[in-house]
Coordinates of C-alpha atoms and ligand atoms in Angstrom, one line a residue:
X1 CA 1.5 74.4 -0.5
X2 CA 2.4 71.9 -3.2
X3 CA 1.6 68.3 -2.0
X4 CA 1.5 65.0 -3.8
X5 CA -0.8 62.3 -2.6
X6 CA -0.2 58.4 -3.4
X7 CA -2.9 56.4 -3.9
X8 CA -6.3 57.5 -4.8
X9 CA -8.2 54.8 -3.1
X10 CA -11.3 56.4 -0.4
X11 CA -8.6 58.1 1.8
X12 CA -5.8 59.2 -0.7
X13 CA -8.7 60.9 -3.3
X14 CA -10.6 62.1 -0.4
X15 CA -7.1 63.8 1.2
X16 CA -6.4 64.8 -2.5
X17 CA -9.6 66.8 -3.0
X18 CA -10.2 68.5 0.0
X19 CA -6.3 69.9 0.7
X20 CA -7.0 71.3 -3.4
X21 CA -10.6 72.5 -2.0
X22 CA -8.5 75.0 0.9
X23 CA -6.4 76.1 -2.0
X24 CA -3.2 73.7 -2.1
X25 CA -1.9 72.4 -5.2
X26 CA -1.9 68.9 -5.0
X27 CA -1.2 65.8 -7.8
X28 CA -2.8 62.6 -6.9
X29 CA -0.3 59.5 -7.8
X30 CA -1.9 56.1 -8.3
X31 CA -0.1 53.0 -9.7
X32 CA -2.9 52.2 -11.3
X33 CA -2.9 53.4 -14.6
X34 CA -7.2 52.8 -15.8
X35 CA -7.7 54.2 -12.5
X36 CA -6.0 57.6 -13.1
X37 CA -7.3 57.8 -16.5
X38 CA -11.1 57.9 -15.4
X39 CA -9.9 60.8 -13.0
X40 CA -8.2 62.6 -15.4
X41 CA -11.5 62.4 -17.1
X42 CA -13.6 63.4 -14.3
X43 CA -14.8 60.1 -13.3
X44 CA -14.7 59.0 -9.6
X45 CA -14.1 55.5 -9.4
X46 CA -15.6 54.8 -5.8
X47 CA -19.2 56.2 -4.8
X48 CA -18.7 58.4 -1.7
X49 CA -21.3 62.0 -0.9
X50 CA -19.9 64.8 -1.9
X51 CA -16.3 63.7 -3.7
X52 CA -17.5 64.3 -7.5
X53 CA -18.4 67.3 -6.6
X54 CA -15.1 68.6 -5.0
X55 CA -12.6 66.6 -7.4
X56 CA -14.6 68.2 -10.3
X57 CA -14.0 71.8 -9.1
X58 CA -10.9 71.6 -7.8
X59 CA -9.8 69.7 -11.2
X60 CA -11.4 72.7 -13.1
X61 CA -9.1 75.3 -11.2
X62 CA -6.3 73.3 -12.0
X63 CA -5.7 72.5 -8.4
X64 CA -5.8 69.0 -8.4
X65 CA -4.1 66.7 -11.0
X66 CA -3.6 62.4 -11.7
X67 CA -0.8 61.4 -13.0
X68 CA 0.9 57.8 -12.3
X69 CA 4.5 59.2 -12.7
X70 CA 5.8 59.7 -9.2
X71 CA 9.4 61.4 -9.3
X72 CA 8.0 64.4 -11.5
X73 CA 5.3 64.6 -8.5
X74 CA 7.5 64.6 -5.8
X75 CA 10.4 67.0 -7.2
X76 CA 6.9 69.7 -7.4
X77 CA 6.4 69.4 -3.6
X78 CA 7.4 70.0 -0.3
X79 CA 4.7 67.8 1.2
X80 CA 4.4 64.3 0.2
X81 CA 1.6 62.0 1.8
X82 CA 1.5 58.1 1.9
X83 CA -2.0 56.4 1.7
X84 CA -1.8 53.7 -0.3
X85 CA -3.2 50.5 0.8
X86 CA -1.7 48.1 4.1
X87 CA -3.7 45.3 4.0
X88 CA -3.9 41.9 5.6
X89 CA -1.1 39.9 5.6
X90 CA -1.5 35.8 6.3
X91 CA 0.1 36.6 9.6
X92 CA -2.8 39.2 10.6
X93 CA -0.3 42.0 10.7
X94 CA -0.5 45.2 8.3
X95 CA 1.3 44.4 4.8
X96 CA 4.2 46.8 4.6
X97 CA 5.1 46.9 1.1
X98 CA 3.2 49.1 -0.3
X99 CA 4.4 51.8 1.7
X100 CA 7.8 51.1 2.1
X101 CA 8.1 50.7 -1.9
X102 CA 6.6 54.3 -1.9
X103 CA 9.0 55.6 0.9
X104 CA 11.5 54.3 -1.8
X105 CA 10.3 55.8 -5.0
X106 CA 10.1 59.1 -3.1
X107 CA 13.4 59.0 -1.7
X108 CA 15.2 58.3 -4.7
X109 CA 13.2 61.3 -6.3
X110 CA 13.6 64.3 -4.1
X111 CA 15.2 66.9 -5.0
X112 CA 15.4 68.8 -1.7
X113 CA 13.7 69.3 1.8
X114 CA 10.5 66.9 1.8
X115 CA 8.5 65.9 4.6
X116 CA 6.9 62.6 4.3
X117 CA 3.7 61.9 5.7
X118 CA 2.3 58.2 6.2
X119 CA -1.6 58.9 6.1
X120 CA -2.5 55.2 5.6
X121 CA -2.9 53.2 8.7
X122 CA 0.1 51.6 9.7
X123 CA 1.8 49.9 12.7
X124 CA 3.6 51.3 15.7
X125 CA 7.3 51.7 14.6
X126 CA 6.4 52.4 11.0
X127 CA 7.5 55.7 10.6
X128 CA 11.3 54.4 11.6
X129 CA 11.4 51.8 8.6
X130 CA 9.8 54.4 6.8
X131 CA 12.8 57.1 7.7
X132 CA 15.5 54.0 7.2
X133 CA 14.0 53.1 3.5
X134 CA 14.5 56.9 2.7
X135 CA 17.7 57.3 4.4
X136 CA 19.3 54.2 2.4
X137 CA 18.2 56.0 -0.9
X138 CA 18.8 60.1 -0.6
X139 CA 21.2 62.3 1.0
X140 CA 18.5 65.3 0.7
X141 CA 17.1 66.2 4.3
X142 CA 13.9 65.0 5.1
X143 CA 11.0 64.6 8.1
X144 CA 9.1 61.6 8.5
X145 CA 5.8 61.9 9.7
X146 CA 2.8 59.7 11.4
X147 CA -0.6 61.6 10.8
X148 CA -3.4 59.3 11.1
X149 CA -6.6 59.6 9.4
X150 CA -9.9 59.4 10.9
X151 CA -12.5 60.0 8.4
X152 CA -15.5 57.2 7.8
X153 CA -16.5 56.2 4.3
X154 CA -20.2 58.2 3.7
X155 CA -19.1 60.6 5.7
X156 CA -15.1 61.3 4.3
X157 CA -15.0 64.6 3.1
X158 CA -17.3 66.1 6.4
X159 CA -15.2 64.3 8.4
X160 CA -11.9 65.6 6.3
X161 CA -13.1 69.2 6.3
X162 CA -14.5 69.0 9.7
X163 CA -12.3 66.9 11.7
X164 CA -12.5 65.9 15.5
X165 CA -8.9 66.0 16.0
X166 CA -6.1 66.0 13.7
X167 CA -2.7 63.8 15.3
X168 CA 0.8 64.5 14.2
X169 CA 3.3 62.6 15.0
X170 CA 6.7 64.1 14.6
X171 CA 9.9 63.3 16.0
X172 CA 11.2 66.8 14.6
X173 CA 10.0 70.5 14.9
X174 CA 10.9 71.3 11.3
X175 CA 8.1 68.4 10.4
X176 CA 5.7 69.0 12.7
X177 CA 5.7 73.0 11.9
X178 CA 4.5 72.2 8.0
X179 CA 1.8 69.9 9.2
X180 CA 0.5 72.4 11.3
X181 CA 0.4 74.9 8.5
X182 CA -1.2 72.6 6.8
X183 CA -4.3 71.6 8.7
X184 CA -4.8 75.1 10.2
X185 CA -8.1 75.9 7.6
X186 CA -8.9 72.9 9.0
X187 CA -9.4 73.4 12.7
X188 CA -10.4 77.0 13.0
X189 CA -13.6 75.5 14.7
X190 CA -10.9 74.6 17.3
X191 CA -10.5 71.1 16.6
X192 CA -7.0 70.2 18.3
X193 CA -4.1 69.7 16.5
X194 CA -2.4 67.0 18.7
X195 CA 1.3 66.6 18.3
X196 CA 3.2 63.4 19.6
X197 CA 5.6 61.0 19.5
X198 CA 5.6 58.7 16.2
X199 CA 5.0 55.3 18.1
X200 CA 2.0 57.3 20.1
X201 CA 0.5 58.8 16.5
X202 CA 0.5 55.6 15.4
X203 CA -1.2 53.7 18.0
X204 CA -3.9 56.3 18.2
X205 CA -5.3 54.8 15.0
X206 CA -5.4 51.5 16.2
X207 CA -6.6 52.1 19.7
X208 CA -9.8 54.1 18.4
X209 CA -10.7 51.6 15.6
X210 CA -10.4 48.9 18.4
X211 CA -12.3 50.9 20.7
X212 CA -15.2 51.1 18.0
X213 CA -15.1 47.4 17.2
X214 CA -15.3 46.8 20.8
X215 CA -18.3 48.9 21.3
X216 CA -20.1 47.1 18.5
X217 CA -19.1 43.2 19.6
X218 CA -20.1 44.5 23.7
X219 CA -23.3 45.3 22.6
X220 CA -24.3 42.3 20.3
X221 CA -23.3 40.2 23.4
X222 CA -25.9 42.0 25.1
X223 CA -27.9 41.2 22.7
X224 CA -27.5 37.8 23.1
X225 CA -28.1 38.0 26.5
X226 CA -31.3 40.1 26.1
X227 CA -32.6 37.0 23.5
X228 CA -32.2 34.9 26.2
X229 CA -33.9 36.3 28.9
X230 CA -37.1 38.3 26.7
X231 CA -35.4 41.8 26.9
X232 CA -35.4 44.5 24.2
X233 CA -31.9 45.1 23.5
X234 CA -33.2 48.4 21.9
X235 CA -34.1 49.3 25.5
X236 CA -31.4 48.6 27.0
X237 CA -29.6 50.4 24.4
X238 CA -31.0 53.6 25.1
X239 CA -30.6 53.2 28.8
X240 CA -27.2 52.8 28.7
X241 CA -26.3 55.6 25.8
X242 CA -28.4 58.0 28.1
X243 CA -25.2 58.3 30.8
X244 CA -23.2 60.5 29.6
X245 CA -19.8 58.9 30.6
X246 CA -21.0 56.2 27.8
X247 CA -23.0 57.9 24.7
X248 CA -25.0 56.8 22.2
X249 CA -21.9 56.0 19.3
X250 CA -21.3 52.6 18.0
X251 CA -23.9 50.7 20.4
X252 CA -26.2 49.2 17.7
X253 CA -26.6 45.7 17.9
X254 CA -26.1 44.0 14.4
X255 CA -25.3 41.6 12.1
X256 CA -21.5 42.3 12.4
X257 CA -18.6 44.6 11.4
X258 CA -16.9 44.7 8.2
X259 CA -15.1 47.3 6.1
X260 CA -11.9 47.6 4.6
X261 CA -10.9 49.4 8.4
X262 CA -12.0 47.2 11.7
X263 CA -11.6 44.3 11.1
X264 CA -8.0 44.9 9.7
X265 CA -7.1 46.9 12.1
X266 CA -8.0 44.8 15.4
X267 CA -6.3 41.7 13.3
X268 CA -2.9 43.9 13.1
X269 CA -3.3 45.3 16.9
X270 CA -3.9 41.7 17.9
X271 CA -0.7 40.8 15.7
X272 CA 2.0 43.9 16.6
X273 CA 0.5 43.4 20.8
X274 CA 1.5 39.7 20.6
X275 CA 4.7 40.2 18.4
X276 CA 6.3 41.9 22.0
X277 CA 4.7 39.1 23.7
X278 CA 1.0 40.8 25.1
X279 CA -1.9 38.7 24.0
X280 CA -4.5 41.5 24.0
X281 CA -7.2 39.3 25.3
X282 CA -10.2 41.7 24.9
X283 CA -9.3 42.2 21.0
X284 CA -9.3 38.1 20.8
X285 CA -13.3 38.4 22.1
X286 CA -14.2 41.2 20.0
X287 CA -13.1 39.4 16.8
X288 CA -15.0 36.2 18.3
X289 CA -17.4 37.7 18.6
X290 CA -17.8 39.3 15.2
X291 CA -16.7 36.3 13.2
X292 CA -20.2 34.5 14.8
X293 CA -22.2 37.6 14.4
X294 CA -21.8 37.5 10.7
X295 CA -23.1 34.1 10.8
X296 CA -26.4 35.2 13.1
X297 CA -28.6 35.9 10.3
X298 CA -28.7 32.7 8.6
X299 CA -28.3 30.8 11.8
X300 CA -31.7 32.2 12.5
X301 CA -33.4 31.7 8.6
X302 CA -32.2 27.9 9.1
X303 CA -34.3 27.5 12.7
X304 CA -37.1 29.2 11.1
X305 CA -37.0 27.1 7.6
X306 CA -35.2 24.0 8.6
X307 CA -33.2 23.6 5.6
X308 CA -32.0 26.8 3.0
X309 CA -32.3 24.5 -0.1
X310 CA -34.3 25.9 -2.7
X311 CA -35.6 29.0 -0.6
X312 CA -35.3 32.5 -2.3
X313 CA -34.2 35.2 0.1
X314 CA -33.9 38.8 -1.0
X315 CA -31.1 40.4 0.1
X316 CA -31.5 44.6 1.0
X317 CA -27.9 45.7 1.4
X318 CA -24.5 44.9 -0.1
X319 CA -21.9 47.0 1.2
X320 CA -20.4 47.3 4.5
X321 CA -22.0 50.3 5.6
X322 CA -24.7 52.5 4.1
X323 CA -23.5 55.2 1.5
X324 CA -20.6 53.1 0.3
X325 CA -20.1 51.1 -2.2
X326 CA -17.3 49.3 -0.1
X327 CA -17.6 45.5 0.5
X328 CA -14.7 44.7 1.8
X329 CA -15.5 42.2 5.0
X330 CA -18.8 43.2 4.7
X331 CA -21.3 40.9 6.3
X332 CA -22.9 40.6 3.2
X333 CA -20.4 38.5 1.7
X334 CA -20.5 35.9 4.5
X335 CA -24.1 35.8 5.0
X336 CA -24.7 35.5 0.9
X337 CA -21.8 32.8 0.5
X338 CA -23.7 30.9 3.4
X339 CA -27.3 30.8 1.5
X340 CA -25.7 30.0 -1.9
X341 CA -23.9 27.3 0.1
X342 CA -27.2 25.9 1.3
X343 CA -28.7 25.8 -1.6
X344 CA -30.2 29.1 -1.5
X345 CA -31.4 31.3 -4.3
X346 CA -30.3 35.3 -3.5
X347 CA -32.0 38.1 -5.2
X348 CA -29.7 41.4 -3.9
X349 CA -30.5 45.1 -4.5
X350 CA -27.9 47.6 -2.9
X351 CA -28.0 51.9 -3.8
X352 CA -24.3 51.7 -5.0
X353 CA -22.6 48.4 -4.4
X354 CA -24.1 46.2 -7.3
X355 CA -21.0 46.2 -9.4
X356 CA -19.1 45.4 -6.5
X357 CA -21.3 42.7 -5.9
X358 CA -21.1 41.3 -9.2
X359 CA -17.4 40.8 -9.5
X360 CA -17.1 38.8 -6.1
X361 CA -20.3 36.6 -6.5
X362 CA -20.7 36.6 -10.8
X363 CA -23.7 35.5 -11.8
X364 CA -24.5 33.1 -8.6
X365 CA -26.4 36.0 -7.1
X366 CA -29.2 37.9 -9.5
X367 CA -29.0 41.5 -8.9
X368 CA -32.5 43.6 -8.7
X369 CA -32.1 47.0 -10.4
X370 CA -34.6 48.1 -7.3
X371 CA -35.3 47.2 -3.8
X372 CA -38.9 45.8 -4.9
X373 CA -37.5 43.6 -7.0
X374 CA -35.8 42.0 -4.8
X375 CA -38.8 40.6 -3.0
X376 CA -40.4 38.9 -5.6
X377 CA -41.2 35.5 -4.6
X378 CA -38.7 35.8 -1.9
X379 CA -39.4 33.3 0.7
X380 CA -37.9 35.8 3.1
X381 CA -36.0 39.0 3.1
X382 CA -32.6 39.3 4.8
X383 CA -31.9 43.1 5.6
X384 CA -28.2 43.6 6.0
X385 CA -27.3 47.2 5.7
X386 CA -29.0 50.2 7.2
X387 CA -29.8 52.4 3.8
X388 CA -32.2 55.2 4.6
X389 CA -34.3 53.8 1.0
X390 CA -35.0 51.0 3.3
X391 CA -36.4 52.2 6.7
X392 CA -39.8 53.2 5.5
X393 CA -41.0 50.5 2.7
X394 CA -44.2 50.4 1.8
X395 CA -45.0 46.8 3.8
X396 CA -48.3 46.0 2.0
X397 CA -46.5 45.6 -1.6
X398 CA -43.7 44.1 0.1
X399 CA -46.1 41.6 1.1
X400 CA -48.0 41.1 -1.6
X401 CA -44.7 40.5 -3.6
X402 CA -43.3 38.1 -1.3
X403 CA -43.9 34.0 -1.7
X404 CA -44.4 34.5 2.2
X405 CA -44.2 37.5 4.5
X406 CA -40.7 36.7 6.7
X407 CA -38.1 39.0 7.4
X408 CA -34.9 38.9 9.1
X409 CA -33.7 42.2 9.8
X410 CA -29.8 42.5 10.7
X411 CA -29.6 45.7 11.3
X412 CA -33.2 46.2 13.7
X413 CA -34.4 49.0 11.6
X414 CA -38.0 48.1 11.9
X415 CA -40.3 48.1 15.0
X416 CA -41.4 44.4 16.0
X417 CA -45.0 45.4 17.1
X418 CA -45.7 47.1 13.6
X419 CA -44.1 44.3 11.3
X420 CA -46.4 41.6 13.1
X421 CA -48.8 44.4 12.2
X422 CA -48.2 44.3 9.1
X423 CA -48.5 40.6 8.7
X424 CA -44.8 39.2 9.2
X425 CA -43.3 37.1 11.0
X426 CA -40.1 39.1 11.8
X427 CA -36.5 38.4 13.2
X428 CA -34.7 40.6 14.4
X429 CA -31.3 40.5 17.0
X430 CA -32.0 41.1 20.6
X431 CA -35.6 41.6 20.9
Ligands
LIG1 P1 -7.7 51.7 -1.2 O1 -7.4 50.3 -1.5 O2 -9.1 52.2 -1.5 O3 -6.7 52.6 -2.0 C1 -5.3 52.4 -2.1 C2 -4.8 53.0 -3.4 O4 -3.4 52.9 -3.4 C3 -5.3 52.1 -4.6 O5 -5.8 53.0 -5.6 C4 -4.0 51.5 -5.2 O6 -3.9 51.4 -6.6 C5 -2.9 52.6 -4.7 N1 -1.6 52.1 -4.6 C6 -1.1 50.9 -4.0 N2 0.2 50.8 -4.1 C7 0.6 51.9 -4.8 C8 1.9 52.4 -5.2 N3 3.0 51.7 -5.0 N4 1.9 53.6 -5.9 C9 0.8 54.3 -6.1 N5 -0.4 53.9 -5.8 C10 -0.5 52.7 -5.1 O7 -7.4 51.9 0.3 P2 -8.0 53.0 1.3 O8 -9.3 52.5 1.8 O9 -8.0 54.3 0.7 O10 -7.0 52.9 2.5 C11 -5.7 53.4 2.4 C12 -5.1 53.4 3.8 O11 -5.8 54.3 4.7 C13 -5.1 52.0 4.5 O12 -3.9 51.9 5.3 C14 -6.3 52.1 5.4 O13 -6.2 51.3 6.5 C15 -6.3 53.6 5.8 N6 -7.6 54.1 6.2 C16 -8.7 53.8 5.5 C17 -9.9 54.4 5.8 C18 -11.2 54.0 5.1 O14 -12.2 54.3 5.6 N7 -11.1 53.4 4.0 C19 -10.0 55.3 6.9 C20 -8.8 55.6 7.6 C21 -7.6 55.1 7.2

């Protein structure tokens, strides 16, 4: 099939490469123009395993393409997907405009049947302004469709290629039949294609982000609770992930959720619940909840120190989530804007988010080229993302490069028995 997909951002490229990988022809369609030009050069402007890889092949058999010129896209293809950006809006709710300028640009460029396919994540009763914006601008037939997408940053492309379940929702056949072609390759394994109502597809998207968010804040209120009375939350943890109505996903206490996806996405849920008059009181807790979490870290270095001013902490871990370079409402950004506002000194390493890290903090944070050079002199090391390099350090040299051997692990990646072991005096969250 010829598709187009709009916006190259960690879903659209992602989409992009991997419908080109099960032989589509597909052109990629990004407003921004420096953007497009490092992909039409082979450069991939976000860090995620196994994308360079894919775009590079599928841009070498002349399967994929970037352009930033929409209408001669659109009039090539009979599939055109949506996943541009819906962030925040002051409000909490999903910004629209992005997608509904889109829907426009498309409508007033077809050239034919199209089916229209809003990928981003977007709120119940999208798809209708989506099909009225068209409407107002073509007299060409056209389905509107709600297809959700489920894949995690680190993990996107396995997740694309391999996916759980793929949702469609269509409110005609004609639609739903393409989308089905289309994500066949995909769910030979028999993943199920579900096909629903529009107002259900898009609720799905909400309701398992919200689920996921609700996991994580449950289980760092356990935490708390386990602090408080001298129980491991790790135990606990394992005890409860053991039944299988439970499992063992999203049950890691931490130092908070971020991403460009949760927290978002509970905000609009919150936001589209209360707009028909339902205050979706769990929701409220979980973003509580998170909002303090993010604070837990330094809340516990200023019990331990007294006051911040002056201290150097090395920070392991920038980005929201290991094997991203996303820092969108990562925790590292409240935790880091905390220390500098107390005076702190913050020496950061992150694998991959550095030069994200430089353009939100500048040159208030130094940045260590490696995770040992973080530590130097450090009065204490704050670990806030999980990256594999950091689970097994060597502790002696970590020691011997520190100012004084303290560590404050947000993510509990190392065993409290072995760190006093080793000589630290080690924080950690629930045990
Ligand atoms: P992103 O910010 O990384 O990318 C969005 C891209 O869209 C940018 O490159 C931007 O330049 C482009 N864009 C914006 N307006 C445009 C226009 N008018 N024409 C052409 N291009 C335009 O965003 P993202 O993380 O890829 O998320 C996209 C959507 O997918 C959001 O709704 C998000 O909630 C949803 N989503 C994200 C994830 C995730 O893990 N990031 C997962 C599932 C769903």
């Amino acid at each position: 099939m010829n598709i187009t997909v709009v916006g190259t951002g960690y879903v659209g490229l992602v989409v992009g490469a991997c419908f080109a990988e099960n032989g589509n022809t597909v052109i990629c369609v990004d407003k921004d123009a420096a953007k497009v030009r490092a992909l039409q050069k082979g450069k991939i402007p976000i860090y995620e395993p196994g994308l360079e890889e894919l775009v590079t092949r599928n841009r070498q058999e002349g399967r994929l393409t970037f352009t930033t010129t929409l209408p001669r896209a659109v009039r090539s293809s009979q599939v055109i997907f949506i996943a541009v950006g819906t962030p925040e809006a002051e409000d909490g709710s999903a910004d629209l405009q992005h997608v509904l300028g889109v829907a426009r640009d498309v409508a007033r460029a077809m050239n034919g049947y199209k089916v229209v396919v809003d990928k981003s994540t977007v709120p119940v009763g999208t798809a209708e302004k989506v099909r009225e914006a068209i409407r107002r601008e073509t007299t060409h037939p056209f389905s509107v469709v709600s297809n959700p997408e489920f894949l995690k940053q680190g993990a996107a492309v396995d997740d694309f290629l391999r996916p759980d379940r793929v949702v469609i929702g269509a409110d005609d056949p004609r639609g739903a039949e393409v989308m089905r072609e289309l994500y066949a390759p995909f769910t030979r394994t028999g993943a199920p294609i579900m096909v629903m109502d529009t107002p259900s597809a898009e609720l799905c998207k909400y309701a398992a982000n919200a689920m996921l968010a609700t996991r994580i804040s449950f289980m760092n209120e356990v935490a708390h609770v386990c602090e408080q009375y001298g129980a491991n939350v790790d135990e606990v943890r394992r005890a409860v992930a053991s039944d299988k109505r439970i499992g063992a996903a999203f049950l890691f206490p931490g130092c908070g959720y971020g991403g460009s996806c949760f927290p978002k996405d509970v905000k609009a849920i919150l936001k589209f619940s209360k707009d028909k008059g339902y205050a979706f009181k769990i929701l409220e807790a979980v973003e509580q909840v998170n909002a303090l979490q993010k604070q837990l870290l330094v809340g516990k270095m200023q019990r331990h120190f007294g006051s911040l001013k002056g201290k150097t902490i090395g920070v392991w871990g920038l980005a929201f989530k290991p094997r991203t370079d996303d820092m969108r409402e990562a925790p590292a950004i409240t935790i880091i804007s905390a220390l500098l506002e107390q005076g702190a000194k913050v020496q950061a390493y992150d694998p991959e988010a550095t030069d994200v890290a430089r353009k939100h903090f500048g040159s208030k944070v130094s940045y260590a080229r490696k995770s040992y050079e973080a530590l130097v002199d450090a009065d204490a090391l704050a670990l806030v993302t999980e990256w594999n390099e950091f689970r097994e350090p060597d502790f002696a040299r970590m020691r011997k490069l520190m100012k004084a051997p303290v560590v404050f692990d947000g993510r509990n990646i190392y065993n409290p028995q072995q760190m006093k072991a080793h000589g630290f005096t080690y924080f950690s969250i629930g045990r």
